[in-house]
Amino acid sequence: MARRYDSSTTTFSPEGRLHQVEYAIEAINNAGTAVGILAKDGIVLAGEKQKLSGLLAPPKGSEKMYKLDEHVTSVVAGLTADANILINTARVAAQRYIYTYQEPMPVEQMVKRVCNYKQSYTQFGGLRPFGVAFLFAGWDEHYGYQLYMSDPSGNYSGWKATCIGQNNQAGKSLLKNEYDESVGVDEALKLAVKVLVKTMDATSASADKLEFCVLTREGDKCVQRILPGQEVTQIIDEVNTAAASEGDE
């Protein structure tokens, strides 16, 4: 029965489902894992880098993290080419808002703008849903630090900590057990490593497989920082040492 309704994004099945949207969400569940954690003094985003050929030239920028504005950043899971279209949409919307109102665009308003665009691709014929999910991290004067997740259907939701991509249920289970609202950025980074180690196919984590971005406030400005490999290695070593000491007890 499903095969009669899965070729169109605009036709509901008798069970009330849009199969193409569900297939797009399933594609994200096979993508590299991404994690977002809200800390008391910032937001941590982390992502698993894709395994690429050693013959490829090293990338000039981040593979998973994208700056949308001075106060908003994001991490993606899914098709990067699809993500680029939506990232440009968000960046243009942010700059138009600044030009019009002379102040930064509220984080949720930017997320809603992107999600409305994503939803339109599920409602008109001849289009396919964007095969990408986002974690948006930002700060504004209205609600402070905020973390949002959006999927191909155009839905979005606010989170304190969440995980998207491959094995995301295992990651969410770990976050549910270990996340605390009082954590700082340093503790959130270690928790993000634990989640990624649990969700990755590899038996051990290394700096060339993981990527981290931290959004914090310094004075009256937002600072977005992608952690260098040396710092990532140090965090991984600290997590491994803590895990080894717990196993010895």
Coordinates of N, CA and C in Angstrom, one line a residue:
M1 N 0.8 -1.2 0.0 CA 0.0 0.0 0.0 C 0.9 1.3 0.0
A2 N 2.0 1.2 0.8 CA 2.8 2.4 0.9 C 3.4 2.8 -0.5
R3 N 3.7 1.9 -1.3 CA 4.4 2.2 -2.6 C 3.5 3.0 -3.5
R4 N 2.2 3.0 -3.3 CA 1.3 3.8 -4.1 C 1.4 5.3 -3.7
Y5 N 1.9 5.6 -2.6 CA 1.9 7.0 -2.1 C 3.3 7.6 -1.8
D6 N 4.3 6.8 -2.0 CA 5.7 7.3 -1.6 C 6.4 8.0 -2.7
S7 N 5.8 8.2 -3.8 CA 6.5 8.9 -4.9 C 6.2 10.4 -4.9
S8 N 5.3 10.9 -4.1 CA 4.9 12.3 -4.0 C 5.0 12.8 -2.6
T9 N 5.5 14.1 -2.5 CA 5.5 14.7 -1.2 C 4.2 15.4 -0.9
T10 N 3.3 15.4 -1.8 CA 2.1 16.2 -1.6 C 0.9 15.3 -1.4
T11 N 1.1 14.0 -1.4 CA -0.1 13.0 -1.2 C 0.0 12.3 0.1
F12 N -1.0 12.4 0.9 CA -1.1 11.6 2.1 C -1.4 10.2 1.8
S13 N -0.8 9.2 2.6 CA -1.3 7.8 2.5 C -2.5 7.7 3.4
P14 N -3.2 6.5 3.2 CA -4.4 6.3 4.1 C -4.2 6.4 5.6
E15 N -2.9 6.1 6.0 CA -2.6 6.2 7.4 C -2.3 7.7 7.8
G16 N -2.3 8.6 6.9 CA -2.1 10.0 7.2 C -0.6 10.3 7.2
R17 N 0.2 9.6 6.4 CA 1.7 9.8 6.4 C 2.2 10.4 5.1
L18 N 3.2 11.2 5.2 CA 3.9 11.7 4.0 C 5.2 10.9 3.9
H19 N 5.3 9.9 3.0 CA 6.4 8.9 3.0 C 7.7 9.6 2.6
Q20 N 7.7 10.5 1.7 CA 8.9 11.1 1.2 C 9.6 11.9 2.3
V21 N 8.8 12.5 3.2 CA 9.3 13.3 4.3 C 9.9 12.3 5.3
E22 N 9.2 11.2 5.5 CA 9.8 10.2 6.4 C 11.1 9.6 5.9
Y23 N 11.2 9.4 4.6 CA 12.4 8.9 4.0 C 13.6 9.9 4.2
A24 N 13.2 11.2 4.1 CA 14.3 12.2 4.3 C 14.8 12.2 5.7
I25 N 13.9 12.0 6.7 CA 14.3 11.9 8.1 C 15.1 10.7 8.3
E26 N 14.8 9.6 7.6 CA 15.6 8.3 7.7 C 17.0 8.5 7.1
A27 N 17.1 9.3 6.1 CA 18.4 9.6 5.5 C 19.3 10.3 6.5
I28 N 18.7 11.2 7.3 CA 19.5 11.9 8.4 C 19.9 10.9 9.5
N29 N 19.1 9.9 9.7 CA 19.5 8.9 10.8 C 20.7 8.1 10.4
N30 N 21.0 8.1 9.1 CA 22.2 7.4 8.6 C 23.4 8.4 8.5
A31 N 23.3 9.6 8.8 CA 24.3 10.6 8.6 C 25.2 10.7 9.9
G32 N 26.3 11.4 9.8 CA 27.2 11.6 10.9 C 26.5 12.3 12.1
T33 N 26.8 11.8 13.3 CA 26.1 12.3 14.5 C 26.5 13.7 14.8
A34 N 25.5 14.5 15.3 CA 25.7 15.9 15.8 C 25.1 16.0 17.2
V35 N 25.7 16.8 18.1 CA 25.2 16.9 19.4 C 25.2 18.4 19.8
G36 N 24.2 18.8 20.5 CA 24.1 20.2 21.0 C 23.8 20.1 22.5
I37 N 24.5 20.9 23.3 CA 24.3 20.9 24.8 C 24.3 22.4 25.3
L38 N 23.3 22.7 26.0 CA 23.1 24.0 26.6 C 23.8 24.1 27.9
A39 N 24.8 24.9 28.1 CA 25.4 25.1 29.4 C 25.0 26.4 30.0
K40 N 25.4 26.6 31.3 CA 25.0 27.8 32.0 C 25.8 29.1 31.4
D41 N 27.0 28.8 30.9 CA 27.8 29.9 30.4 C 28.1 29.8 28.9
G42 N 27.3 29.0 28.1 CA 27.5 29.0 26.7 C 26.8 27.8 26.1
I43 N 27.1 27.5 24.9 CA 26.5 26.3 24.1 C 27.6 25.6 23.4
V44 N 27.5 24.2 23.5 CA 28.5 23.4 22.9 C 27.8 22.6 21.8
L45 N 28.4 22.7 20.6 CA 28.0 21.9 19.4 C 29.1 21.0 19.0
A46 N 28.8 19.7 18.7 CA 29.8 18.8 18.4 C 29.3 17.9 17.2
G47 N 30.2 17.5 16.4 CA 29.8 16.7 15.2 C 30.9 15.6 14.9
E48 N 30.4 14.6 14.3 CA 31.3 13.5 13.8 C 31.6 13.8 12.3
K49 N 32.9 13.9 12.0 CA 33.4 14.1 10.7 C 33.2 12.8 9.8
Q50 N 32.8 13.0 8.6 CA 32.7 11.9 7.7 C 34.0 11.3 7.3
K51 N 34.0 10.0 7.1 CA 35.3 9.3 6.6 C 35.5 9.6 5.2
L52 N 36.6 10.2 4.8 CA 36.8 10.6 3.4 C 38.2 10.0 3.0
S53 N 38.4 9.9 1.7 CA 39.6 9.4 1.1 C 40.8 10.2 1.6
G54 N 41.9 9.6 1.8 CA 43.1 10.3 2.2 C 43.7 11.1 1.0
L55 N 43.2 10.8 -0.2 CA 43.7 11.5 -1.4 C 43.1 12.9 -1.5
L56 N 42.0 13.1 -0.8 CA 41.3 14.5 -0.9 C 42.2 15.5 -0.2
A57 N 42.1 16.7 -0.8 CA 42.8 17.8 -0.1 C 42.0 18.2 1.2
P58 N 42.8 18.6 2.3 CA 42.1 18.9 3.5 C 41.1 20.1 3.3
P59 N 39.9 20.0 4.0 CA 39.0 21.1 3.8 C 39.5 22.4 4.3
K60 N 39.1 23.5 3.7 CA 39.6 24.9 4.1 C 38.8 25.4 5.3
G61 N 37.6 24.8 5.5 CA 36.7 25.3 6.6 C 36.2 24.1 7.4
S62 N 35.2 24.4 8.2 CA 34.6 23.3 9.0 C 33.6 22.5 8.1
E63 N 33.6 21.2 8.4 CA 32.7 20.3 7.6 C 31.3 20.2 8.1
K64 N 31.1 20.5 9.4 CA 29.8 20.4 10.1 C 29.3 21.7 10.7
M65 N 30.1 22.6 11.0 CA 29.7 23.8 11.7 C 29.6 25.0 10.7
Y66 N 28.6 25.8 10.8 CA 28.4 26.9 9.9 C 27.9 28.1 10.7
K67 N 28.6 29.2 10.6 CA 28.2 30.5 11.2 C 27.1 31.1 10.4
L68 N 26.0 31.5 11.1 CA 24.9 32.1 10.4 C 24.9 33.6 10.6
D69 N 25.3 34.0 11.8 CA 25.4 35.5 12.1 C 26.4 35.5 13.3
E70 N 26.6 36.7 13.8 CA 27.6 36.9 14.9 C 27.1 36.2 16.1
H71 N 25.7 36.0 16.3 CA 25.2 35.5 17.5 C 24.5 34.1 17.3
V72 N 24.6 33.5 16.1 CA 24.0 32.2 15.8 C 24.9 31.4 15.0
T73 N 25.0 30.1 15.4 CA 25.8 29.1 14.7 C 25.0 27.8 14.5
S74 N 25.5 26.9 13.7 CA 24.7 25.7 13.5 C 25.6 24.5 13.2
V75 N 25.1 23.3 13.5 CA 25.8 22.1 13.1 C 24.7 21.3 12.3
V76 N 25.2 20.6 11.2 CA 24.3 19.9 10.3 C 24.5 18.4 10.3
A77 N 23.5 17.7 10.0 CA 23.5 16.2 9.8 C 22.7 15.9 8.5
G78 N 23.3 15.3 7.6 CA 22.6 15.0 6.3 C 23.4 15.4 5.1
L79 N 22.7 15.8 4.1 CA 23.3 16.2 2.8 C 23.8 17.6 2.9
T80 N 25.1 17.7 2.8 CA 25.7 19.1 2.9 C 25.3 20.0 1.8
A81 N 25.1 19.5 0.6 CA 24.7 20.4 -0.5 C 23.3 21.0 -0.2
D82 N 22.4 20.2 0.4 CA 21.1 20.7 0.8 C 21.2 21.8 1.9
A83 N 22.2 21.5 2.8 CA 22.4 22.4 3.9 C 22.9 23.7 3.4
N84 N 23.7 23.8 2.4 CA 24.3 25.0 1.9 C 23.2 26.0 1.4
I85 N 22.1 25.5 0.8 CA 21.0 26.3 0.4 C 20.3 27.0 1.6
L86 N 20.1 26.2 2.6 CA 19.4 26.7 3.8 C 20.2 27.6 4.6
I87 N 21.5 27.3 4.6 CA 22.5 28.2 5.3 C 22.5 29.6 4.7
N88 N 22.5 29.6 3.4 CA 22.5 30.9 2.7 C 21.2 31.6 2.9
T89 N 20.1 30.9 2.9 CA 18.8 31.5 3.2 C 18.8 32.2 4.6
A90 N 19.4 31.5 5.6 CA 19.4 32.0 7.0 C 20.3 33.2 7.0
R91 N 21.5 33.2 6.3 CA 22.4 34.3 6.4 C 21.8 35.6 5.7
V92 N 21.1 35.4 4.6 CA 20.5 36.5 3.9 C 19.4 37.1 4.8
A93 N 18.6 36.2 5.4 CA 17.5 36.7 6.3 C 18.1 37.5 7.5
A94 N 19.2 37.0 8.1 CA 19.8 37.7 9.2 C 20.3 39.1 8.8
Q95 N 20.9 39.2 7.6 CA 21.4 40.5 7.2 C 20.3 41.5 6.8
R96 N 19.3 41.0 6.2 CA 18.1 41.8 5.9 C 17.5 42.4 7.2
Y97 N 17.4 41.5 8.2 CA 16.8 42.0 9.5 C 17.6 43.1 10.1
I98 N 19.0 42.9 10.0 CA 19.8 44.0 10.6 C 19.7 45.2 9.8
Y99 N 19.6 45.1 8.5 CA 19.5 46.3 7.6 C 18.2 47.0 7.9
T100 N 17.1 46.3 8.1 CA 15.8 46.9 8.3 C 15.6 47.4 9.8
Y101 N 16.0 46.7 10.8 CA 15.7 47.1 12.2 C 16.9 47.5 13.0
Q102 N 18.1 47.5 12.4 CA 19.4 47.9 13.1 C 19.6 47.2 14.4
E103 N 19.3 45.9 14.4 CA 19.6 45.0 15.5 C 19.6 43.6 15.1
P104 N 20.3 42.7 15.8 CA 20.4 41.3 15.4 C 19.0 40.6 15.4
M105 N 18.9 39.7 14.5 CA 17.6 38.9 14.4 C 17.5 38.0 15.5
P106 N 16.3 37.9 16.2 CA 16.1 37.0 17.3 C 16.4 35.5 16.8
V107 N 16.9 34.7 17.7 CA 17.3 33.4 17.3 C 16.2 32.6 16.8
E108 N 15.1 32.5 17.5 CA 13.9 31.7 17.1 C 13.3 32.2 15.8
Q109 N 13.3 33.5 15.6 CA 12.8 34.0 14.4 C 13.6 33.5 13.1
M110 N 14.9 33.5 13.3 CA 15.7 32.9 12.2 C 15.5 31.5 12.0
V111 N 15.3 30.7 13.0 CA 15.0 29.3 12.9 C 13.7 29.1 12.2
K112 N 12.7 29.9 12.6 CA 11.4 29.8 12.0 C 11.4 30.1 10.5
R113 N 12.2 31.1 10.1 CA 12.3 31.5 8.7 C 12.9 30.3 7.9
V114 N 13.9 29.6 8.4 CA 14.5 28.5 7.7 C 13.5 27.3 7.6
C115 N 12.8 27.1 8.7 CA 11.9 26.0 8.8 C 10.6 26.2 7.9
N116 N 10.2 27.4 7.8 CA 9.1 27.7 6.9 C 9.5 27.4 5.4
Y117 N 10.8 27.7 5.1 CA 11.3 27.4 3.7 C 11.4 25.9 3.5
K118 N 11.8 25.2 4.5 CA 11.9 23.7 4.5 C 10.5 23.1 4.3
Q119 N 9.5 23.6 5.0 CA 8.2 23.1 5.0 C 7.6 23.3 3.6
S120 N 7.9 24.4 2.9 CA 7.3 24.7 1.6 C 7.7 23.6 0.6
Y121 N 8.8 22.9 0.8 CA 9.3 21.9 -0.1 C 8.6 20.5 0.2
T122 N 7.7 20.5 1.2 CA 6.9 19.3 1.4 C 5.5 19.5 0.9
Q123 N 5.1 20.7 0.4 CA 3.7 21.0 0.1 C 3.4 21.2 -1.3
F124 N 4.5 21.4 -2.2 CA 4.3 21.7 -3.6 C 4.8 20.6 -4.4
G125 N 4.2 20.2 -5.5 CA 4.6 19.2 -6.4 C 5.9 19.5 -7.2
G126 N 6.6 18.5 -7.5 CA 7.8 18.7 -8.3 C 9.0 19.0 -7.4
L127 N 8.9 19.0 -6.1 CA 10.0 19.3 -5.2 C 10.2 18.1 -4.3
R128 N 11.4 18.0 -3.7 CA 11.6 17.0 -2.7 C 12.1 17.7 -1.4
P129 N 11.9 17.0 -0.2 CA 12.3 17.6 1.0 C 13.8 17.8 1.1
F130 N 14.3 18.7 1.9 CA 15.7 18.9 2.1 C 16.1 17.7 3.0
G131 N 17.2 17.0 2.6 CA 17.6 15.9 3.4 C 18.7 16.3 4.4
V132 N 18.3 17.2 5.3 CA 19.3 17.7 6.3 C 18.5 18.2 7.5
A133 N 19.1 17.9 8.7 CA 18.6 18.4 9.9 C 19.7 19.3 10.6
F134 N 19.2 20.3 11.3 CA 20.1 21.3 11.9 C 19.9 21.3 13.4
L135 N 21.0 21.6 14.1 CA 21.0 22.1 15.5 C 21.4 23.6 15.4
F136 N 20.6 24.5 15.8 CA 20.9 25.9 15.9 C 21.2 26.3 17.3
A137 N 22.3 27.0 17.5 CA 22.7 27.5 18.8 C 22.9 29.0 18.7
G138 N 22.3 29.8 19.6 CA 22.4 31.2 19.5 C 22.1 31.9 20.9
W139 N 22.3 33.2 20.9 CA 22.1 34.0 22.0 C 21.4 35.3 21.6
D140 N 20.3 35.7 22.3 CA 19.7 37.0 22.0 C 19.3 37.6 23.4
E141 N 19.0 38.9 23.3 CA 18.7 39.6 24.6 C 17.3 39.3 25.2
H142 N 16.5 38.5 24.4 CA 15.2 38.2 24.8 C 15.2 36.9 25.7
Y143 N 15.9 35.9 25.2 CA 15.9 34.6 25.9 C 17.2 34.0 26.3
G144 N 18.3 34.8 26.0 CA 19.6 34.3 26.4 C 20.1 33.2 25.5
Y145 N 20.8 32.2 26.0 CA 21.3 31.1 25.2 C 20.1 30.2 24.8
Q146 N 20.1 29.7 23.5 CA 19.0 28.9 23.0 C 19.6 27.8 22.1
L147 N 18.9 26.7 22.1 CA 19.3 25.5 21.3 C 18.1 25.0 20.6
Y148 N 18.1 24.9 19.3 CA 16.9 24.4 18.5 C 17.3 23.3 17.6
M149 N 16.4 22.4 17.4 CA 16.6 21.3 16.4 C 15.5 21.4 15.3
S150 N 15.8 21.2 14.1 CA 14.8 21.2 13.0 C 15.1 20.0 12.1
D151 N 14.0 19.5 11.5 CA 14.1 18.3 10.6 C 13.5 18.6 9.3
P152 N 13.5 17.7 8.3 CA 13.1 18.0 6.9 C 11.6 18.4 6.8
S153 N 10.8 18.0 7.8 CA 9.4 18.3 7.7 C 9.1 19.8 7.9
G154 N 10.1 20.6 8.5 CA 9.9 22.0 8.8 C 9.5 22.2 10.3
N155 N 9.4 21.1 11.0 CA 9.2 21.3 12.5 C 10.5 21.7 13.1
Y156 N 10.4 22.5 14.2 CA 11.5 22.8 15.1 C 11.1 22.8 16.5
S157 N 12.1 22.6 17.4 CA 11.8 22.5 18.8 C 13.0 22.9 19.6
G158 N 12.8 23.5 20.8 CA 13.8 24.0 21.7 C 14.3 22.8 22.6
W159 N 15.6 22.8 22.8 CA 16.2 21.7 23.6 C 17.2 22.2 24.6
K160 N 17.4 21.5 25.7 CA 18.5 21.7 26.6 C 19.7 20.9 26.2
A161 N 19.5 19.7 25.6 CA 20.5 18.9 25.1 C 19.9 17.9 24.2
T162 N 20.5 17.7 23.0 CA 19.9 16.7 22.1 C 20.9 16.2 21.1
C163 N 20.6 15.2 20.3 CA 21.5 14.5 19.4 C 20.7 14.2 18.1
I164 N 21.3 14.4 17.0 CA 20.7 14.0 15.7 C 21.7 13.2 14.9
G165 N 21.2 12.4 13.9 CA 22.1 11.6 13.1 C 22.1 10.2 13.5
Q166 N 23.2 9.5 13.1 CA 23.3 8.1 13.4 C 23.3 7.7 14.9
N167 N 22.5 6.7 15.2 CA 22.4 6.2 16.6 C 22.0 7.3 17.6
N168 N 21.1 8.2 17.1 CA 20.8 9.4 18.0 C 20.0 8.9 19.2
Q169 N 19.3 7.8 19.1 CA 18.5 7.4 20.3 C 19.5 7.0 21.5
A170 N 20.6 6.3 21.1 CA 21.6 6.0 22.1 C 22.2 7.3 22.7
G171 N 22.4 8.3 21.9 CA 23.0 9.5 22.4 C 22.0 10.3 23.3
K172 N 20.7 10.3 22.9 CA 19.7 11.0 23.7 C 19.5 10.3 25.1
S173 N 19.6 8.9 25.0 CA 19.5 8.2 26.3 C 20.6 8.6 27.3
L174 N 21.9 8.7 26.7 CA 23.0 9.1 27.6 C 22.8 10.5 28.1
L175 N 22.4 11.4 27.2 CA 22.1 12.8 27.6 C 21.1 12.9 28.7
K176 N 20.0 12.1 28.6 CA 18.9 12.1 29.6 C 19.4 11.7 30.9
N177 N 20.4 10.8 31.0 CA 20.9 10.3 32.3 C 22.0 11.2 32.9
E178 N 22.8 11.9 32.0 CA 23.9 12.6 32.6 C 23.9 14.1 32.5
Y179 N 22.9 14.6 31.7 CA 22.9 16.1 31.5 C 22.3 16.7 32.8
D180 N 22.9 17.9 33.2 CA 22.5 18.7 34.3 C 22.5 20.1 33.8
E181 N 21.4 20.8 34.2 CA 21.3 22.2 33.7 C 22.4 23.1 34.3
S182 N 23.1 22.7 35.3 CA 24.1 23.6 36.0 C 25.5 23.4 35.4
V183 N 25.6 22.5 34.3 CA 26.9 22.3 33.8 C 27.5 23.5 33.1
G184 N 28.8 23.6 33.2 CA 29.5 24.7 32.4 C 30.0 24.2 31.1
V185 N 30.6 25.0 30.3 CA 31.1 24.7 29.0 C 32.1 23.5 29.0
D186 N 33.0 23.5 30.0 CA 34.0 22.5 30.1 C 33.4 21.1 30.3
E187 N 32.4 21.0 31.2 CA 31.7 19.8 31.5 C 30.9 19.3 30.3
A188 N 30.3 20.3 29.6 CA 29.5 20.0 28.4 C 30.3 19.5 27.3
L189 N 31.5 19.9 27.1 CA 32.4 19.4 26.1 C 32.7 17.9 26.4
K190 N 33.0 17.6 27.6 CA 33.3 16.2 28.0 C 32.1 15.3 27.8
L191 N 30.9 15.8 28.1 CA 29.7 15.1 27.9 C 29.4 14.8 26.4
A192 N 29.7 15.9 25.6 CA 29.6 15.7 24.1 C 30.5 14.6 23.6
V193 N 31.7 14.5 24.1 CA 32.6 13.5 23.7 C 32.1 12.1 24.1
K194 N 31.5 12.0 25.3 CA 30.9 10.7 25.7 C 29.8 10.3 24.7
V195 N 29.0 11.2 24.4 CA 27.8 10.9 23.5 C 28.4 10.5 22.1
L196 N 29.3 11.2 21.5 CA 29.8 10.9 20.2 C 30.6 9.5 20.2
V197 N 31.3 9.2 21.3 CA 32.0 7.9 21.4 C 30.9 6.8 21.4
K198 N 29.8 7.0 22.1 CA 28.8 6.0 22.1 C 28.1 5.8 20.8
T199 N 27.9 6.9 20.0 CA 27.1 6.8 18.8 C 28.0 6.4 17.6
M200 N 29.3 6.6 17.7 CA 30.2 6.4 16.5 C 30.4 4.9 16.3
D201 N 30.7 4.5 15.0 CA 31.0 3.2 14.7 C 32.4 2.8 15.2
A202 N 33.3 3.7 15.2 CA 34.7 3.4 15.6 C 34.7 3.1 17.1
T203 N 35.7 2.3 17.5 CA 35.9 1.9 18.9 C 36.5 3.0 19.8
S204 N 37.2 3.9 19.1 CA 37.8 5.0 19.9 C 37.7 6.3 19.1
A205 N 37.7 7.4 19.9 CA 37.5 8.7 19.3 C 38.9 9.4 19.1
S206 N 39.0 10.3 18.1 CA 40.3 11.0 17.9 C 39.9 12.4 17.3
A207 N 40.9 13.3 17.4 CA 40.6 14.7 17.0 C 40.3 14.8 15.5
D208 N 40.8 13.8 14.7 CA 40.5 13.9 13.2 C 39.1 13.4 12.9
K209 N 38.4 12.8 13.9 CA 37.0 12.3 13.7 C 36.0 13.2 14.2
L210 N 36.3 14.1 15.2 CA 35.4 14.9 15.9 C 35.6 16.4 15.6
E211 N 34.6 17.2 15.8 CA 34.6 18.6 15.6 C 33.8 19.3 16.6
F212 N 34.3 20.4 17.2 CA 33.6 21.0 18.3 C 33.5 22.5 18.0
C213 N 32.4 23.1 18.4 CA 32.2 24.6 18.3 C 31.6 25.1 19.7
V214 N 32.1 26.2 20.2 CA 31.6 26.7 21.4 C 31.1 28.1 21.2
L215 N 29.9 28.4 21.6 CA 29.3 29.8 21.6 C 29.2 30.3 23.0
T216 N 29.9 31.4 23.2 CA 29.9 32.1 24.6 C 29.8 33.6 24.4
R217 N 29.7 34.2 25.6 CA 29.6 35.7 25.6 C 30.8 36.3 26.2
E218 N 31.4 37.2 25.6 CA 32.6 38.0 26.2 C 32.2 39.5 26.2
G219 N 31.9 40.0 27.4 CA 31.4 41.4 27.4 C 30.0 41.4 26.8
D220 N 29.9 42.3 25.8 CA 28.6 42.4 25.1 C 28.6 41.8 23.7
K221 N 29.5 40.9 23.5 CA 29.6 40.3 22.2 C 29.6 38.7 22.3
C222 N 29.0 38.1 21.3 CA 29.0 36.6 21.2 C 30.3 36.2 20.5
V223 N 30.9 35.1 21.0 CA 32.1 34.6 20.4 C 31.9 33.1 20.0
Q224 N 32.2 32.9 18.8 CA 32.1 31.5 18.3 C 33.5 31.0 18.0
R225 N 33.8 29.8 18.6 CA 35.1 29.3 18.5 C 35.1 27.8 18.1
I226 N 35.7 27.4 17.0 CA 35.9 26.0 16.7 C 37.2 25.5 17.3
L227 N 37.1 24.5 18.1 CA 38.3 24.0 18.9 C 39.3 23.4 18.0
P228 N 40.6 23.8 18.2 CA 41.7 23.2 17.4 C 41.9 21.7 17.8
G229 N 42.6 21.0 16.9 CA 42.8 19.5 17.1 C 43.5 19.2 18.5
Q230 N 44.4 20.0 18.9 CA 45.2 19.8 20.1 C 44.2 19.9 21.3
E231 N 43.4 20.8 21.3 CA 42.4 21.0 22.4 C 41.4 19.8 22.4
V232 N 41.0 19.4 21.3 CA 40.0 18.3 21.2 C 40.7 17.0 21.7
T233 N 41.9 16.8 21.4 CA 42.7 15.6 21.9 C 42.8 15.6 23.4
Q234 N 43.0 16.8 23.9 CA 43.2 16.9 25.4 C 41.8 16.6 26.1
I235 N 40.7 17.0 25.5 CA 39.4 16.7 26.1 C 39.1 15.2 26.0
I236 N 39.4 14.6 24.9 CA 39.2 13.2 24.7 C 40.1 12.4 25.7
D237 N 41.3 12.8 25.9 CA 42.2 12.1 26.9 C 41.6 12.2 28.3
E238 N 41.1 13.4 28.7 CA 40.5 13.6 30.0 C 39.3 12.7 30.2
V239 N 38.5 12.6 29.2 CA 37.3 11.7 29.2 C 37.7 10.2 29.4
N240 N 38.7 9.8 28.6 CA 39.2 8.4 28.7 C 39.8 8.1 30.0
T241 N 40.6 9.1 30.6 CA 41.2 8.9 31.9 C 40.1 8.8 33.0
A242 N 39.1 9.6 32.9 CA 38.0 9.5 33.9 C 37.2 8.2 33.8
A243 N 37.0 7.7 32.5 CA 36.3 6.5 32.3 C 37.2 5.3 32.9
A244 N 38.5 5.4 32.7 CA 39.4 4.3 33.1 C 39.4 4.2 34.7
S245 N 39.4 5.4 35.3 CA 39.4 5.5 36.8 C 38.1 4.9 37.4
E246 N 37.0 5.2 36.7 CA 35.7 4.7 37.1 C 35.6 3.2 37.0
G247 N 36.3 2.7 35.9 CA 36.3 1.2 35.7 C 37.1 0.5 36.8
D248 N 38.2 1.2 37.3 CA 39.0 0.6 38.3 C 38.4 0.5 39.7
E249 N 37.4 1.4 39.9 CA 36.8 1.5 41.2 C 35.9 0.3 41.5

